PDB file of C-alpha atoms in Angstrom:
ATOM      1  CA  UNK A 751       2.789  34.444  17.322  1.00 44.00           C
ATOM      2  CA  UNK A 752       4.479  31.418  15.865  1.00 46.00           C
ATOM      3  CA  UNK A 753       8.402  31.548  15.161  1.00 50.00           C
ATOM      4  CA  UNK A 754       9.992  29.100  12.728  1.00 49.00           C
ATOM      5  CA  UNK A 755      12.810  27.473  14.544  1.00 80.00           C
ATOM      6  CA  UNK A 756      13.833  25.421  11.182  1.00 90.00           C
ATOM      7  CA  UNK A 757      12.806  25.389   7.610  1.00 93.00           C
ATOM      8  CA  UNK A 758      13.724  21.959   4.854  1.00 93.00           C
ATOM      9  CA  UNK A 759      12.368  21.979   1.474  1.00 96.00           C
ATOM     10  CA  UNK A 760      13.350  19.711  -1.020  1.00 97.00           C
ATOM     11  CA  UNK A 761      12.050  16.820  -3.530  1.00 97.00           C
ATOM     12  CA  UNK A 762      12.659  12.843  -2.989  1.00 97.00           C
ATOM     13  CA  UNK A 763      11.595  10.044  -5.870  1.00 97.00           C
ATOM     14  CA  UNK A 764       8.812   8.200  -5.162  1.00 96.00           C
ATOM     15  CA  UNK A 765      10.959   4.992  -5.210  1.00 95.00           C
ATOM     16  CA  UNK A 766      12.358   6.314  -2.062  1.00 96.00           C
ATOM     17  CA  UNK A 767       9.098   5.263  -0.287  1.00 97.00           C
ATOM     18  CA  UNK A 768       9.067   1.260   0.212  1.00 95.00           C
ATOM     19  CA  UNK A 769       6.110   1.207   2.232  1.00 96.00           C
ATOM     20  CA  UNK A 770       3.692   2.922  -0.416  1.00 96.00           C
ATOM     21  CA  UNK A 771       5.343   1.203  -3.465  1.00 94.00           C
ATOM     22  CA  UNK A 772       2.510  -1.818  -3.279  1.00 93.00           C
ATOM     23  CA  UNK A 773      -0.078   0.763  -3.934  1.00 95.00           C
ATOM     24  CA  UNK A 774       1.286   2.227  -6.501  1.00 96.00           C
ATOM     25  CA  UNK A 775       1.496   1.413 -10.328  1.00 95.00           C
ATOM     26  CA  UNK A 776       4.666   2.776 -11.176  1.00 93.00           C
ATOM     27  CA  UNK A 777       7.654   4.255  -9.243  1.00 92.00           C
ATOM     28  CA  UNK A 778       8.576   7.679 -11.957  1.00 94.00           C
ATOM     29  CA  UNK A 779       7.872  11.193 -10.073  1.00 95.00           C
ATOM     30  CA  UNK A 780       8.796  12.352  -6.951  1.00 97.00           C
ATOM     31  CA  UNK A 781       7.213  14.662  -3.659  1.00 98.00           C
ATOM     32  CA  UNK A 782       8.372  17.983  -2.956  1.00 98.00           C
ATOM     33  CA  UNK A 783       8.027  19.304   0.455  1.00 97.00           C
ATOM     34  CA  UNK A 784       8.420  21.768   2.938  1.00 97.00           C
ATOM     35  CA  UNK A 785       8.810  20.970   6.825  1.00 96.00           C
ATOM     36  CA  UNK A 786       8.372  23.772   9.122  1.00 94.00           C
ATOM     37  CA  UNK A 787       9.262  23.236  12.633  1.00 93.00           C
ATOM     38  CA  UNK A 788       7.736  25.622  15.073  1.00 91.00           C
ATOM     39  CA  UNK A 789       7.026  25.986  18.625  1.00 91.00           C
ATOM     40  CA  UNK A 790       3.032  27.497  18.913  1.00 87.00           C
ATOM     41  CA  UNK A 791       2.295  30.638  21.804  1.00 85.00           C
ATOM     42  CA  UNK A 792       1.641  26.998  24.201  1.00 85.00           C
ATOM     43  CA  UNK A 793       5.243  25.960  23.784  1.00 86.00           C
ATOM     44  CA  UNK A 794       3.979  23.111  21.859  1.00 87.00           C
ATOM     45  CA  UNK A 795       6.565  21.854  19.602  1.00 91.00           C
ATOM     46  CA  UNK A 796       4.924  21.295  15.960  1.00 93.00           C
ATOM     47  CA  UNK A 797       5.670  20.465  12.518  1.00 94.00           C
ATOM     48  CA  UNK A 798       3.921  21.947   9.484  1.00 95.00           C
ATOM     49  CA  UNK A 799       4.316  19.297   6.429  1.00 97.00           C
ATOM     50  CA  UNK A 800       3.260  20.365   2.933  1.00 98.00           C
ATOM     51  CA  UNK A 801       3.720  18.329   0.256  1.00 98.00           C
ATOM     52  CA  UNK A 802       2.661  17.646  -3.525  1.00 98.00           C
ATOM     53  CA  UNK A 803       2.809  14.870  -5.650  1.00 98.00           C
ATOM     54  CA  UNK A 804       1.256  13.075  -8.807  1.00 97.00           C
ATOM     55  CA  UNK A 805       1.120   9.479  -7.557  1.00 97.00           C
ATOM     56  CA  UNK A 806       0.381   6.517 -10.263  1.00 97.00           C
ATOM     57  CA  UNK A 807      -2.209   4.410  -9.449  1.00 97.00           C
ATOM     58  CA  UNK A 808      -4.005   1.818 -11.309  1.00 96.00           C
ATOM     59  CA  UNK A 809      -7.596   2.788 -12.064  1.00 94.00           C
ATOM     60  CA  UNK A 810     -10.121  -0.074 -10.565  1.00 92.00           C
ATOM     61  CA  UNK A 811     -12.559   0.779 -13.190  1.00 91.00           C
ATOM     62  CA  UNK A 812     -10.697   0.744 -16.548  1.00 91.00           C
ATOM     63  CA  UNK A 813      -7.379  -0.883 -14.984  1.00 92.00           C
ATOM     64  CA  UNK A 814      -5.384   2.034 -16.826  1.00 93.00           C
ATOM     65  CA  UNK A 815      -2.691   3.604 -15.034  1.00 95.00           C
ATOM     66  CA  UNK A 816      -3.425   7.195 -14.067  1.00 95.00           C
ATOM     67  CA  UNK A 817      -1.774  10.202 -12.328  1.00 96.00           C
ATOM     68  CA  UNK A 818      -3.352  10.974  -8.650  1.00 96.00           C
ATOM     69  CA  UNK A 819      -2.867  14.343  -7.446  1.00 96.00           C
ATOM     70  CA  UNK A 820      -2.249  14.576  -3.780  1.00 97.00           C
ATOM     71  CA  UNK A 821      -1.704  17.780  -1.294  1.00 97.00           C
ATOM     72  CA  UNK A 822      -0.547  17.708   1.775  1.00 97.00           C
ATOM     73  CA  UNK A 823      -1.191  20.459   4.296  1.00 97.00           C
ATOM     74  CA  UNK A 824      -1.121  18.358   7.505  1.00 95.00           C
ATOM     75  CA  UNK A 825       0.419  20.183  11.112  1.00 95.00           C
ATOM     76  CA  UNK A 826       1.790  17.664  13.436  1.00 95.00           C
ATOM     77  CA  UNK A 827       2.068  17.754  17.548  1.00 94.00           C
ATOM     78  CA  UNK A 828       5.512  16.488  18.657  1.00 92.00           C
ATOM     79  CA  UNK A 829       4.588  14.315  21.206  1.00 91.00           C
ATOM     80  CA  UNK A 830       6.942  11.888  23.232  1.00 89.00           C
ATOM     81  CA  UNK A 831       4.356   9.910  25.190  1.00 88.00           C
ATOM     82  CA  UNK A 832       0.915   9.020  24.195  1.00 90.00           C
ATOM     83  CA  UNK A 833      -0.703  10.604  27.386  1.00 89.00           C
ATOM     84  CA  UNK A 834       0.588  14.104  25.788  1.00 89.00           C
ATOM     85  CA  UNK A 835      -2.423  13.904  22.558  1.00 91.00           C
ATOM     86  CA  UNK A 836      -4.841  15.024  24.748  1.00 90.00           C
ATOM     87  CA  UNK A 837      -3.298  18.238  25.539  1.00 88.00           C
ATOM     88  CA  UNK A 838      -2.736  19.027  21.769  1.00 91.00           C
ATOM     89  CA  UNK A 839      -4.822  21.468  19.755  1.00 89.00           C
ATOM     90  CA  UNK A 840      -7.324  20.160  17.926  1.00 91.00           C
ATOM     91  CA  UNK A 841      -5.853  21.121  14.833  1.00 92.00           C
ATOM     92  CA  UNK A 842      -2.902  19.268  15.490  1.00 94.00           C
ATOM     93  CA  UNK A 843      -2.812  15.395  14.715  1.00 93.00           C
ATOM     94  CA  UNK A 844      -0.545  13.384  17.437  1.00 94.00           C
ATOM     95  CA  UNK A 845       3.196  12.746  15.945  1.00 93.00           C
ATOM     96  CA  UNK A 846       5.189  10.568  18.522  1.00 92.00           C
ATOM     97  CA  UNK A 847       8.403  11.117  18.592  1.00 91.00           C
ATOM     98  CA  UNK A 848      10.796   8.622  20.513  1.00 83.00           C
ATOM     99  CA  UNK A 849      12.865   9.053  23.381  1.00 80.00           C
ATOM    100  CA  UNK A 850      15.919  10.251  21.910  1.00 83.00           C
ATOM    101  CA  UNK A 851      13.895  12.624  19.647  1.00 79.00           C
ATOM    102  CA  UNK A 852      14.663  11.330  16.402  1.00 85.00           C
ATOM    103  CA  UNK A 853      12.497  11.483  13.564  1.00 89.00           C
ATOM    104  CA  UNK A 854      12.664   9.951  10.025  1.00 91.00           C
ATOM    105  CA  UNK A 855      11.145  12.694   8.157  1.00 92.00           C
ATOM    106  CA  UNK A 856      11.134  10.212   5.092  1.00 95.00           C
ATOM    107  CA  UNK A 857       9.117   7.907   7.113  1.00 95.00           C
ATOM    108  CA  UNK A 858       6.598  10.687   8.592  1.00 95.00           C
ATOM    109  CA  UNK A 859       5.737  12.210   4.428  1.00 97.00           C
ATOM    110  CA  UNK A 860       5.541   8.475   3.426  1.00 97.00           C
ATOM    111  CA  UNK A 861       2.815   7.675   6.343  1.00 96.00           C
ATOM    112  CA  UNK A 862       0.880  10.762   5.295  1.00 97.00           C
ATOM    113  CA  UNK A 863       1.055   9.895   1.064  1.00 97.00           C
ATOM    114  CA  UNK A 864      -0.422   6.457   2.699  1.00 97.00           C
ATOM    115  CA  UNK A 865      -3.213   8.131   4.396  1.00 96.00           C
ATOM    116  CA  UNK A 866      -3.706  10.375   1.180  1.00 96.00           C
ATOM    117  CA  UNK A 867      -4.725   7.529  -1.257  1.00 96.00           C
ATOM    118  CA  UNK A 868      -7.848   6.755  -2.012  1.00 94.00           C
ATOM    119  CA  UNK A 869      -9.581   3.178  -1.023  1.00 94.00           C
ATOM    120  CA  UNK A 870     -10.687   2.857  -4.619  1.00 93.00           C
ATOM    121  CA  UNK A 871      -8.447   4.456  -6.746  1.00 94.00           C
ATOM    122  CA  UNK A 872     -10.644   5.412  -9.861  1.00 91.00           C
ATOM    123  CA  UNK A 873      -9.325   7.935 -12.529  1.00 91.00           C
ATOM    124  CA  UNK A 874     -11.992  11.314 -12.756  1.00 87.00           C
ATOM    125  CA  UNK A 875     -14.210  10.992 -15.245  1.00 83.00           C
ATOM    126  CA  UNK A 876     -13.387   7.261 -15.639  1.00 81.00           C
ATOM    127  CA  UNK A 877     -17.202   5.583 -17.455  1.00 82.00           C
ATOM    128  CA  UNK A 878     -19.328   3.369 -15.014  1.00 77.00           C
ATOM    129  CA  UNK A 879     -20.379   1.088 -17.566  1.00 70.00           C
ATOM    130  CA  UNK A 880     -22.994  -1.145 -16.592  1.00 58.00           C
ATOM    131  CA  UNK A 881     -22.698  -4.901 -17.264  1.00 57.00           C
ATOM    132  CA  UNK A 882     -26.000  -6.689 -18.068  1.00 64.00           C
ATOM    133  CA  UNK A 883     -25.959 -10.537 -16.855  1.00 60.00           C
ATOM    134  CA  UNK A 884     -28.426 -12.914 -18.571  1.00 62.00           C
ATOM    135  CA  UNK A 885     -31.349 -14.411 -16.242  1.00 60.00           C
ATOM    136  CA  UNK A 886     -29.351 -17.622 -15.729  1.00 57.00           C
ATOM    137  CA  UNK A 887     -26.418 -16.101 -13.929  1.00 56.00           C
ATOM    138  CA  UNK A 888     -29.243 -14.159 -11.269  1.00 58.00           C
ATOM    139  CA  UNK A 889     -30.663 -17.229 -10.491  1.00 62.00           C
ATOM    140  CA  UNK A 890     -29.179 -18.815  -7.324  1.00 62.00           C
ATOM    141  CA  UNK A 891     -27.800 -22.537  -8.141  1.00 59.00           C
ATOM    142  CA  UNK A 892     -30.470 -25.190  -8.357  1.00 64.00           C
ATOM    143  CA  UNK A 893     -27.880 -27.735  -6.429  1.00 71.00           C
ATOM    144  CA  UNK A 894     -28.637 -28.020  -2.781  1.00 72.00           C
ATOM    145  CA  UNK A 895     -25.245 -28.250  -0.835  1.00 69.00           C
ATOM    146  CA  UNK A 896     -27.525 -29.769   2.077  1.00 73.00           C
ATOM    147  CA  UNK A 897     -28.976 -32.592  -0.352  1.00 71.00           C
ATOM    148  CA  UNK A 898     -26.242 -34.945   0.971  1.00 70.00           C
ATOM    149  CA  UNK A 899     -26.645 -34.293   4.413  1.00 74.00           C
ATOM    150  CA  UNK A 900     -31.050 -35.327   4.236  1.00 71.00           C
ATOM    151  CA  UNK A 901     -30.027 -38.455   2.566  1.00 69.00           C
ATOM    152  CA  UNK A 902     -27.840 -39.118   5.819  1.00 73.00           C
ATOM    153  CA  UNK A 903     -30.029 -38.329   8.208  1.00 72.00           C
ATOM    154  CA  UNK A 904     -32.769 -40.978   6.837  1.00 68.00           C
ATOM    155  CA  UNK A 905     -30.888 -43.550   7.308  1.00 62.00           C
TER     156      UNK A 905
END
């Protein structure tokens, strides 16, 4: 059985979050959360992250600013030395934690809303329109960038 040692909820504005402000469009909302720090029946020390959040992204297919929606459900293996991953669960992803055990929990919800986005951000339901080009922009360029290089080599 898993005991909670130590419970935070709470809500920070997005603006708070440096790193993932160049992939966003706008910096209005915010993340709520709730950390859970546990130790499993191992003696593994863990933390259970859960956060939501509408994140503002600009749309690659209509460039119009739209309203992600991103849940997080991620449980984290303290770790203080690489060599300790392999030992975790594999339902546990690898959080290394320094030496003195600190841990920036701003910087470890940040890292996972960067993980969370999408490599194309594209708004649901956003039209794939399909632009025709004429036969003349097909066609490869009549100019031969080599044409330079025969007239040296006859000489």
């Amino acid at each position: 059985m898993v005991q909670s040692r130590r419970s935070f909820t709470g809500s920070l504005p997005l603006m708070r979050f440096t790193r993932l402000a160049g992939s966003l469009a706008g910096s209005e909302g915010e993340v709520t959360y709730h950390l859970d720090f546990d130790r499993d029946s191992f003696g593994t020390s863990m933390l259970h992250l859960k956060a939501t959040t509408q994140l503002p992204l600009l749309c690659q297919r209509t460039l119009e600013v739209f309203l992600e929606p991103v849940v997080l459900d991620q449980q984290l293996g303290l770790i203080s030395d690489e060599s300790e991953e392999a030992a975790l669960l594999p339902e546990y992803e690898a959080l290394l934690v320094g030496a003195d055990g600190h841990l920036d929990l701003v910087d470890v919800i940040e890292d996972e809303l960067i993980l969370a986005l999408p490599l194309v951000p594209t708004r649901p339901g956003a039209p794939l329109e399909h632009i025709e080009m004429a036969d003349d922009e097909m066609q490869p360029p009549q100019d031969n960038p080599f044409a330079a290089l025969a007239s040296l080599k006859k000489h």
